[in-house]
PDB file of C-alpha atoms in Angstrom:
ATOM      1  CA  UNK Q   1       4.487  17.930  -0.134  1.00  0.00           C
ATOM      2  CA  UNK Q   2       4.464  17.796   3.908  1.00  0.00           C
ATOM      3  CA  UNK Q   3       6.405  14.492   2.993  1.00  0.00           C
ATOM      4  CA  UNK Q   4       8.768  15.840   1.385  1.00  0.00           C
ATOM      5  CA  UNK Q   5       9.138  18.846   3.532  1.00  0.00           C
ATOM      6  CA  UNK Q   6       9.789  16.188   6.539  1.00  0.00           C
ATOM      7  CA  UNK Q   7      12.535  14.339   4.338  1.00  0.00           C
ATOM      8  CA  UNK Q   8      14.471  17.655   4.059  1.00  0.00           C
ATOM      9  CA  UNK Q   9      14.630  19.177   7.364  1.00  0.00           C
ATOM     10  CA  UNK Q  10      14.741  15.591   9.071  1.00  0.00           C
ATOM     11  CA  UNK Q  11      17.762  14.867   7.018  1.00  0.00           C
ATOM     12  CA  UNK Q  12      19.378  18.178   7.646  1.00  0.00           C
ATOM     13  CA  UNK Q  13      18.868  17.654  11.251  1.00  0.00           C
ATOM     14  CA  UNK Q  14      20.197  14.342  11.591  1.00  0.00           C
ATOM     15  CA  UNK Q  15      23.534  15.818  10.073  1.00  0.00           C
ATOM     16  CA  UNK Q  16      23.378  18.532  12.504  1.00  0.00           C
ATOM     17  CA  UNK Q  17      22.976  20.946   9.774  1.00  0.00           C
ATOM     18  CA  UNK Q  18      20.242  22.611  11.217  1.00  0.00           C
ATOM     19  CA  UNK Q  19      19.128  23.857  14.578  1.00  0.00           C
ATOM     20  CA  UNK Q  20      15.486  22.979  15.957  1.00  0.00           C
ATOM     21  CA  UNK Q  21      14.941  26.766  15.101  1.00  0.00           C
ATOM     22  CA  UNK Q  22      16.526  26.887  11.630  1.00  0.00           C
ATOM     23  CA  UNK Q  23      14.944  23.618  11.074  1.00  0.00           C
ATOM     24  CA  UNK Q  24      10.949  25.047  11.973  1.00  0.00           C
ATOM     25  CA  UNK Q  25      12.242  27.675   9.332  1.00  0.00           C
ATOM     26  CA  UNK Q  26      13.400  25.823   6.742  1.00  0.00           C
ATOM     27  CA  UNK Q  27       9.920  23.797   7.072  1.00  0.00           C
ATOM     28  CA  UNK Q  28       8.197  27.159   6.210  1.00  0.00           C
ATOM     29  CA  UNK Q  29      10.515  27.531   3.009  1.00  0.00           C
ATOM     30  CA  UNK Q  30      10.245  24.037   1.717  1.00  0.00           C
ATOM     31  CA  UNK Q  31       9.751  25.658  -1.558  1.00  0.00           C
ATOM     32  CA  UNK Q  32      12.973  26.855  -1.657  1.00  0.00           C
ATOM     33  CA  UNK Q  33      15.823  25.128  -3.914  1.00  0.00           C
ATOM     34  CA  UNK Q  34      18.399  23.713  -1.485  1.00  0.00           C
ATOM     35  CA  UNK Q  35      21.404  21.515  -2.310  1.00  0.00           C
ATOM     36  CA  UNK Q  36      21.333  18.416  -1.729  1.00  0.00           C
ATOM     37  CA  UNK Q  37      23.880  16.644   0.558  1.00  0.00           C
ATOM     38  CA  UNK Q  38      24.327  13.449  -1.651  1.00  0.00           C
ATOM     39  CA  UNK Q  39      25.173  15.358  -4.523  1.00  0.00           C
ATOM     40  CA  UNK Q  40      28.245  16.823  -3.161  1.00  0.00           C
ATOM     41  CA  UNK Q  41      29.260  13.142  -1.380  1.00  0.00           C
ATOM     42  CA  UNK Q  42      29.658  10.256  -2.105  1.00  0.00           C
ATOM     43  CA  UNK Q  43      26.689   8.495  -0.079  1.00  0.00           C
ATOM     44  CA  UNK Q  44      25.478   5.067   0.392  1.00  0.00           C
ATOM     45  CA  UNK Q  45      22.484   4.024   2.903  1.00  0.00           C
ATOM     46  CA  UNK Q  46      22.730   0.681   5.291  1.00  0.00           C
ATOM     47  CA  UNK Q  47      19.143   0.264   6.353  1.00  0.00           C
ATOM     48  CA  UNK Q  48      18.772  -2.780   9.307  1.00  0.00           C
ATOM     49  CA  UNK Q  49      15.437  -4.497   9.494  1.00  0.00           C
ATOM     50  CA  UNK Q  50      12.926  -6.358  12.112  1.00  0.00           C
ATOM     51  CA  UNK Q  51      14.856  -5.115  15.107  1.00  0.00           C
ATOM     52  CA  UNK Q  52      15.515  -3.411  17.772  1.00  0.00           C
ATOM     53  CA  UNK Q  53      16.329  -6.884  18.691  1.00  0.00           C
ATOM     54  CA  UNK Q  54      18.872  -7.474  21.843  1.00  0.00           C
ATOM     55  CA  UNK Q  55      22.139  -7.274  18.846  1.00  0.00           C
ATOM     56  CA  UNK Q  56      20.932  -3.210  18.005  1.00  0.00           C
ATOM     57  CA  UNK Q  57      23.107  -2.059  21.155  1.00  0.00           C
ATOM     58  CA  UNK Q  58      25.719  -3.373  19.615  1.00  0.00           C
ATOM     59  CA  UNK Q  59      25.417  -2.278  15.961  1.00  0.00           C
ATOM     60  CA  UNK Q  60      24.538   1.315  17.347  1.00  0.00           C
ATOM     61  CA  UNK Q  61      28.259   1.272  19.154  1.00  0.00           C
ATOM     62  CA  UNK Q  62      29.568   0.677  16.282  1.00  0.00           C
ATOM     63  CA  UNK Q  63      28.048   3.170  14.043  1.00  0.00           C
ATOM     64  CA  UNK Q  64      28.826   5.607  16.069  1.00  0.00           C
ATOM     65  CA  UNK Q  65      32.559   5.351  16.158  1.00  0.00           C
ATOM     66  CA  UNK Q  66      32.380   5.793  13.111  1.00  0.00           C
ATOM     67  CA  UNK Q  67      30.358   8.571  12.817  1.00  0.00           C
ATOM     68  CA  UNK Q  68      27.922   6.335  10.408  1.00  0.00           C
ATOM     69  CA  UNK Q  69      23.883   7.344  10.301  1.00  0.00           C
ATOM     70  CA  UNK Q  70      21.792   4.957   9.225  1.00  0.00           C
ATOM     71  CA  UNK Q  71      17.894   3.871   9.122  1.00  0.00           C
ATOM     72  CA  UNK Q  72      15.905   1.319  10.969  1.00  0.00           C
ATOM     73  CA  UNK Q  73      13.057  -0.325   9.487  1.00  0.00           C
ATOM     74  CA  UNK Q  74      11.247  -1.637  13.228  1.00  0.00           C
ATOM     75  CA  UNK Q  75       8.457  -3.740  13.295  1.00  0.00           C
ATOM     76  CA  UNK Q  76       5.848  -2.530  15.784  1.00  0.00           C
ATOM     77  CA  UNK Q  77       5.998  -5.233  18.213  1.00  0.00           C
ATOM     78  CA  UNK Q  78       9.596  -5.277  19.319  1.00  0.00           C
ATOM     79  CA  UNK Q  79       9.234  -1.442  19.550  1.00  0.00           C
ATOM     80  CA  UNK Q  80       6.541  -1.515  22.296  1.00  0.00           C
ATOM     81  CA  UNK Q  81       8.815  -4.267  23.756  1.00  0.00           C
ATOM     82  CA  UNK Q  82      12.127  -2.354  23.694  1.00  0.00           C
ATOM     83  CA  UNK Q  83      10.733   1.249  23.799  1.00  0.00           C
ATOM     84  CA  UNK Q  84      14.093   2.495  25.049  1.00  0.00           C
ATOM     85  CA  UNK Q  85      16.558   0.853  22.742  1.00  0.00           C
ATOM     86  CA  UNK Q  86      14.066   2.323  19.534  1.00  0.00           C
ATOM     87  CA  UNK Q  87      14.562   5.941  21.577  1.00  0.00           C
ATOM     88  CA  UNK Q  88      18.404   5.223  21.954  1.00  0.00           C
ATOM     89  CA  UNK Q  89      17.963   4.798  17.759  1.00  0.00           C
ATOM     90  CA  UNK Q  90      16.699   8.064  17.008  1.00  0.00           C
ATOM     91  CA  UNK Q  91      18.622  10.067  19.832  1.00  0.00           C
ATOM     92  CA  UNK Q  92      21.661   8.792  18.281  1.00  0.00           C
ATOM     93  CA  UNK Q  93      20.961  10.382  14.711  1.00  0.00           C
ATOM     94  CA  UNK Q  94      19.497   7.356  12.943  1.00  0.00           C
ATOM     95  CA  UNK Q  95      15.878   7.501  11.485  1.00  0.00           C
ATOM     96  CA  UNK Q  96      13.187   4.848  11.519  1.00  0.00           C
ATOM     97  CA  UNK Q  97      10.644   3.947   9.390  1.00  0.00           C
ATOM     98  CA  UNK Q  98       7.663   1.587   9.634  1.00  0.00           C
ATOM     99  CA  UNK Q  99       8.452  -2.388   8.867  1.00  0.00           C
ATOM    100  CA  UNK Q 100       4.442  -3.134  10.083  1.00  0.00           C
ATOM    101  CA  UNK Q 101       3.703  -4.996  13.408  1.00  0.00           C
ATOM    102  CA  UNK Q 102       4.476  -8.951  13.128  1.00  0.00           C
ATOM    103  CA  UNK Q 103       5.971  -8.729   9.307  1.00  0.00           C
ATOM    104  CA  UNK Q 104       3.194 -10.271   7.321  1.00  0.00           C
ATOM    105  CA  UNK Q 105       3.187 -10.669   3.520  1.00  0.00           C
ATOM    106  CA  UNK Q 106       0.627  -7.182   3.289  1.00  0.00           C
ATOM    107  CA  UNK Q 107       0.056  -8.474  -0.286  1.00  0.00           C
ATOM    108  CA  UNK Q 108      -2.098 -11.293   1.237  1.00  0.00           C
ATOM    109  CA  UNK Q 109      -3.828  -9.667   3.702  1.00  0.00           C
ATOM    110  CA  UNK Q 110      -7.242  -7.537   3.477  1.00  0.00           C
ATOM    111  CA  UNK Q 111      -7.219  -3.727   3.335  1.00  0.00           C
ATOM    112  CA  UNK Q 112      -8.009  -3.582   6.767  1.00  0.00           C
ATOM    113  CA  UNK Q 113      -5.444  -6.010   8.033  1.00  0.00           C
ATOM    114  CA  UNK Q 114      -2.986  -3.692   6.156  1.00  0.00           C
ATOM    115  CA  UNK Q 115      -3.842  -0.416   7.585  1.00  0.00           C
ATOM    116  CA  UNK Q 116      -4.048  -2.577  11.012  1.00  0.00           C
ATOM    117  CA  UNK Q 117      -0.504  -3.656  10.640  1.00  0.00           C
ATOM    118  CA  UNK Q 118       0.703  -0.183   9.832  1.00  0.00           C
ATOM    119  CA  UNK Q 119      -1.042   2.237  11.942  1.00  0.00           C
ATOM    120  CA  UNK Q 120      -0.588   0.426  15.016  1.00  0.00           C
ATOM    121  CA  UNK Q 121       3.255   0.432  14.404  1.00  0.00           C
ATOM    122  CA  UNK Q 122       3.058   4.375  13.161  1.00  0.00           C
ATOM    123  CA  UNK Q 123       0.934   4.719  16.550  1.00  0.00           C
ATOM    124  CA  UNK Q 124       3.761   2.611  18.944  1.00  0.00           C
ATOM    125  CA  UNK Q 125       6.743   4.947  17.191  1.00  0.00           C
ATOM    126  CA  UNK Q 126       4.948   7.943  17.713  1.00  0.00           C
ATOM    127  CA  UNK Q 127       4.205   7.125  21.353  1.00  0.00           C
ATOM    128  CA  UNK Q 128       7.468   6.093  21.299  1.00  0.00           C
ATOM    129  CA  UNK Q 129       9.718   8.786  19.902  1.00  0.00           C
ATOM    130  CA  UNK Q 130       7.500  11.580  19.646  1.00  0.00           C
ATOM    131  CA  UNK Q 131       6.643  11.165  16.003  1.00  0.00           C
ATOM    132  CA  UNK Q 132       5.349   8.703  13.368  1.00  0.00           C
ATOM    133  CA  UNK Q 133       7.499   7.476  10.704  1.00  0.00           C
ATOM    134  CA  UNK Q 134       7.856   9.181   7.113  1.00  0.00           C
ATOM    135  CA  UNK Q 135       8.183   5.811   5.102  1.00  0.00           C
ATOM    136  CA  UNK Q 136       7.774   2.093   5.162  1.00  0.00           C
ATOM    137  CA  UNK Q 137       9.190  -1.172   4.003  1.00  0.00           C
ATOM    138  CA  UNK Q 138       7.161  -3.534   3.537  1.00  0.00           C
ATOM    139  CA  UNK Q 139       8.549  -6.919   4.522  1.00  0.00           C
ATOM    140  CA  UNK Q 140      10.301  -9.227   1.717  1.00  0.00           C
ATOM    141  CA  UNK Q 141       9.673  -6.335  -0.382  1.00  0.00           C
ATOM    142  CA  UNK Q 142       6.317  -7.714  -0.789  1.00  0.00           C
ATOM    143  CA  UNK Q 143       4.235  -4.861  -2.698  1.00  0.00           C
ATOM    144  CA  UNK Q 144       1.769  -4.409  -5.307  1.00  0.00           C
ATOM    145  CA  UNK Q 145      -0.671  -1.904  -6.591  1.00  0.00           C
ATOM    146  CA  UNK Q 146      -3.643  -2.521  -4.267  1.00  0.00           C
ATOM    147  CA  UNK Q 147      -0.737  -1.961  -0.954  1.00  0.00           C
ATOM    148  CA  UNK Q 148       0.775   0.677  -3.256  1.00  0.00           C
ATOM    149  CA  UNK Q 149      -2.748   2.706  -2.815  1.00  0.00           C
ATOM    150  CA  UNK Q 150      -3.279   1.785   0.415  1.00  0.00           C
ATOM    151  CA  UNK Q 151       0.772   2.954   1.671  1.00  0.00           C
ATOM    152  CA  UNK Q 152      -0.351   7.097  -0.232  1.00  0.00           C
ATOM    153  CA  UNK Q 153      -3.513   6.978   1.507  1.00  0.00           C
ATOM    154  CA  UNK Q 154      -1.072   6.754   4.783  1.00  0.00           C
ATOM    155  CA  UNK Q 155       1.401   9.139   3.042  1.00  0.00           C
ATOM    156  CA  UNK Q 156       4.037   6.664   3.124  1.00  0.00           C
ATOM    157  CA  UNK Q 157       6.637   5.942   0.586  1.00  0.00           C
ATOM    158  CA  UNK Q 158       7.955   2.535  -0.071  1.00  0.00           C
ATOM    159  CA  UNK Q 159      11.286   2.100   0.365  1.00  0.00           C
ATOM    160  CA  UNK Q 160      13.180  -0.998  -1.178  1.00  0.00           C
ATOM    161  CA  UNK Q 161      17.316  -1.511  -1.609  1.00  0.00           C
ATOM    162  CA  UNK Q 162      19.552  -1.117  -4.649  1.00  0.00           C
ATOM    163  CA  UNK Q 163      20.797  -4.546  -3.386  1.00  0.00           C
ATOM    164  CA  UNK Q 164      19.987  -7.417  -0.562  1.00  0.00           C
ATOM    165  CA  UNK Q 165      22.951  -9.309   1.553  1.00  0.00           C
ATOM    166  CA  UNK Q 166      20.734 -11.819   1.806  1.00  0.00           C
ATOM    167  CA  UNK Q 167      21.921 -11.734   5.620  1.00  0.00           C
ATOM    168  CA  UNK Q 168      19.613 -13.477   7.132  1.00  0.00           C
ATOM    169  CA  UNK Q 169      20.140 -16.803   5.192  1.00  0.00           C
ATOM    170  CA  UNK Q 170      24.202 -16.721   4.693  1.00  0.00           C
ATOM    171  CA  UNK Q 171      24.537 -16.426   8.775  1.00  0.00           C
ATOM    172  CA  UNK Q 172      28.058 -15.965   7.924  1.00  0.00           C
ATOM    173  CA  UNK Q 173      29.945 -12.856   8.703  1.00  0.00           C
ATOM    174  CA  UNK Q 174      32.811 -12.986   5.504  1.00  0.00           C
ATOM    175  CA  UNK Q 175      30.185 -14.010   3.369  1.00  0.00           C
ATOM    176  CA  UNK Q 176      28.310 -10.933   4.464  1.00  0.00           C
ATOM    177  CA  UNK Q 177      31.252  -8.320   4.409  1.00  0.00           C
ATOM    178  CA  UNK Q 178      31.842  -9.521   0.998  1.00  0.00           C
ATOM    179  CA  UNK Q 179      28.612  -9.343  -0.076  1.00  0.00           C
ATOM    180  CA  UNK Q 180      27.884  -5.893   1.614  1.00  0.00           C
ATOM    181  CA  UNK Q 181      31.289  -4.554  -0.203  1.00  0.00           C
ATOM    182  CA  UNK Q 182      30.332  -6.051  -3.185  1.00  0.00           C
ATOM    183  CA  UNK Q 183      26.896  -4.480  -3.622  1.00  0.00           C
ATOM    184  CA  UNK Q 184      28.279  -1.094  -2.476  1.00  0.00           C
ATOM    185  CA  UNK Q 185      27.927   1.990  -4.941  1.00  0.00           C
ATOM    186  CA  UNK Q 186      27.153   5.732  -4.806  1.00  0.00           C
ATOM    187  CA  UNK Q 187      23.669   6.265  -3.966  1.00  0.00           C
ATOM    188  CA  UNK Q 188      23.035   2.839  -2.996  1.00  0.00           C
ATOM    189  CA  UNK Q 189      20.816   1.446  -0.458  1.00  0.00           C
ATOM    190  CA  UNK Q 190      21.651  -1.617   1.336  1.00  0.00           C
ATOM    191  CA  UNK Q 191      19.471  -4.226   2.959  1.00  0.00           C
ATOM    192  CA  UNK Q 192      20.318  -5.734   6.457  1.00  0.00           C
ATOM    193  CA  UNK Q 193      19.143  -7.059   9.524  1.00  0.00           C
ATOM    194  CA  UNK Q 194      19.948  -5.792  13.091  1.00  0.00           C
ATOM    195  CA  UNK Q 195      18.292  -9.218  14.377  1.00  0.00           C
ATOM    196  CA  UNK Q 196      21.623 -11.366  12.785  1.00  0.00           C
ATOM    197  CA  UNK Q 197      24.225 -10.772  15.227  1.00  0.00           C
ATOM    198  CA  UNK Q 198      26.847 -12.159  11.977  1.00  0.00           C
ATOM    199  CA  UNK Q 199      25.712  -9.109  10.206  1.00  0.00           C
ATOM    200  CA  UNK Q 200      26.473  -7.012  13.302  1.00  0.00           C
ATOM    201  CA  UNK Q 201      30.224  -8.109  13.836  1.00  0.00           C
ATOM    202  CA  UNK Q 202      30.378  -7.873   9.239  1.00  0.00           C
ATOM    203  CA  UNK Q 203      29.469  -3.716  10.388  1.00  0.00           C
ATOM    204  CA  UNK Q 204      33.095  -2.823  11.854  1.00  0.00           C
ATOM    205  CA  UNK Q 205      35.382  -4.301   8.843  1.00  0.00           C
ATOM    206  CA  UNK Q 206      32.448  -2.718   6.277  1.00  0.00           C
ATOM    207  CA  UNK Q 207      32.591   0.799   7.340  1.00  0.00           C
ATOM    208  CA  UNK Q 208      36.190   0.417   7.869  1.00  0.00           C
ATOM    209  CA  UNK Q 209      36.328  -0.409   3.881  1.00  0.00           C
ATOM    210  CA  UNK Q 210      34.200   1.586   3.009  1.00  0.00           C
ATOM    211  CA  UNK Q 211      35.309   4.754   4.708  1.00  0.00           C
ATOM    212  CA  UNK Q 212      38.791   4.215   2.055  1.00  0.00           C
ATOM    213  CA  UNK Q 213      36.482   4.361  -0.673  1.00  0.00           C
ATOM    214  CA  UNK Q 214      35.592   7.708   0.262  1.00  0.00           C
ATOM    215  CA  UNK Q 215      31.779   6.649   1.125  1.00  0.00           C
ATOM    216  CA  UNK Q 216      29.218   8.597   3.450  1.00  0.00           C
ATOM    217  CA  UNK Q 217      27.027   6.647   5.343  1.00  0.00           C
ATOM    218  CA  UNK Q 218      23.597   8.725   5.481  1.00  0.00           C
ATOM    219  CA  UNK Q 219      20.063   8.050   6.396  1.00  0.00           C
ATOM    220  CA  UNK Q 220      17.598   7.036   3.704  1.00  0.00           C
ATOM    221  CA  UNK Q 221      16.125  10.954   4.452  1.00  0.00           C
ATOM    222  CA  UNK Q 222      19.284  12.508   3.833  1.00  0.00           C
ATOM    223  CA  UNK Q 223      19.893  10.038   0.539  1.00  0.00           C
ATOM    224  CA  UNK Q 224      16.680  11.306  -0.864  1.00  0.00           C
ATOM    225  CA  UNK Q 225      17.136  15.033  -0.805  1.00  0.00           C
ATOM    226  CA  UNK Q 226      16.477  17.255  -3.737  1.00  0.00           C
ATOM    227  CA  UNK Q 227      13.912  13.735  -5.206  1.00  0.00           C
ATOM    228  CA  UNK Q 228      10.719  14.196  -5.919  1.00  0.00           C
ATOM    229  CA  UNK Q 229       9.651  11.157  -3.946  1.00  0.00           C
ATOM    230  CA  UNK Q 230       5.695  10.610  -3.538  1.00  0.00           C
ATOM    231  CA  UNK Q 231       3.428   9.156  -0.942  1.00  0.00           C
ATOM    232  CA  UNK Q 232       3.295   5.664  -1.676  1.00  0.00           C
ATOM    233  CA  UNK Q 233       5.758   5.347  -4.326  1.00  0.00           C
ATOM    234  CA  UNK Q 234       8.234   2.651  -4.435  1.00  0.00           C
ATOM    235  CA  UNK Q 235      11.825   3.509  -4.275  1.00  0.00           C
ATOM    236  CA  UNK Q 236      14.211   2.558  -5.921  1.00  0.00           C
ATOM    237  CA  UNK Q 237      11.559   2.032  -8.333  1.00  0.00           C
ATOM    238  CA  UNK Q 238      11.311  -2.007  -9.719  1.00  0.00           C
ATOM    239  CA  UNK Q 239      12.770  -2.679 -13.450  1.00  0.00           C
ATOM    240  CA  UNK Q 240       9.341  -2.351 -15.490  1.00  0.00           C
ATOM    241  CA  UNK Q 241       8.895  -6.098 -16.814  1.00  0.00           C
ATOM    242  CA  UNK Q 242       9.365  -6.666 -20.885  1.00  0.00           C
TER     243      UNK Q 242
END
């Protein structure tokens, strides 16, 4: 429930819905029905991966011309290394979630390695920003039921993507428009990486597009209101295997 209460009033917030007072209040009535933004819009969420990386500046510029939120899945290590840039992320109106340390395959690594990788980079964000994150990814999408218990015993819900650009191998910035237009759709949410600069310059002609089509460009937070999304659960949730 304290998840959940965070997902609301953070998203709220980052739309500048909410004041920091009306925001402390609407934490105390987190019981309360309250509509949620996505089902009056037409929303979509671009979440960037394994940065801030030396392209984020960039992608932040242009995100904010046109008035786009998004979030940032950070791996701890280049936070403690850019500490400013991941503060420039959140100031900004973005949200970040934990992407672990070094991005290791947590499905091969013991229980302890995994709570390793993800509560030093919960620790770095929080010394960071002033708070730890409210989800994870974990990287490739690599989950499975032993990570699944050990990501609610940190309270942290797994978030994965309607659909992948596959950025990172096409390198190619009309091959990733394309494929970022294609896999576009209400409620969708979109996997990229800040750390391919193609993917960057794809951002301007994107938005552009997709601004016609009448889309909002939210925050996975802001996407998720009114779901009852638990601690540890993956979302969107896998197709259950015949």
């Amino acid at each position: 429930m304290r998840w959940k209460v965070r997902l609301l009033v953070a998203g709220l917030c980052a739309m500048g819905l909410l004041s920091a007072p009306a925001a402390a209040e609407a934490g105390k009535k987190a019981d309360e029905p309250s509509k949620a933004y996505c089902a009056r819009y037409k929303c979509i969420a671009l979440t960037f991966d394994d940065g801030p990386w030396p392209y984020t500046p960039e992608l932040l510029d242009t995100l904010n011309k046109h008035k786009a939120k998004a979030t940032f899945f950070l791996l701890g290590r280049k936070v403690a290394s850019r500490p400013e840039l991941t503060q420039r992320i959140v100031q900004e109106g973005h949200e970040v979630g934990n992407h672990t340390w070094d991005h290791p395959d947590l499905t091969k690594l013991s229980d302890d390695e995994v709570m390793q990788e993800m509560s030093s980079t919960s620790d770095v964000i929080e010394q960071t920003i002033g708070e730890r994150p409210a989800m994870m990814r974990p990287p490739n999408g690599a989950t499975d039921a032993r990570v699944t218990r050990l990501m609610t015993e940190l309270a942290l819900p797994q978030i994965l993507w309607t659909g992948s650009t596959l950025d990172w191998q096409a390198r190619d910035t009309k091959v990733i428009t394309a494929r970022t237009l294609k896999l576009a759709k209400r409620n969708g949410v979109i996997l990229l990486h800040d750390i391919v600069p193609q993917t960057v310059k794809a951002m301007p002609t994107v938005l552009s597009t997709l601004e016609k089509e009448g889309y909002h460009f939210v925050t996975v937070t802001t996407l998720l209101q009114g779901r009852e999304l638990e601690a540890g659960e993956i979302y969107p949730p896998r197709p259950k295997k015949k």
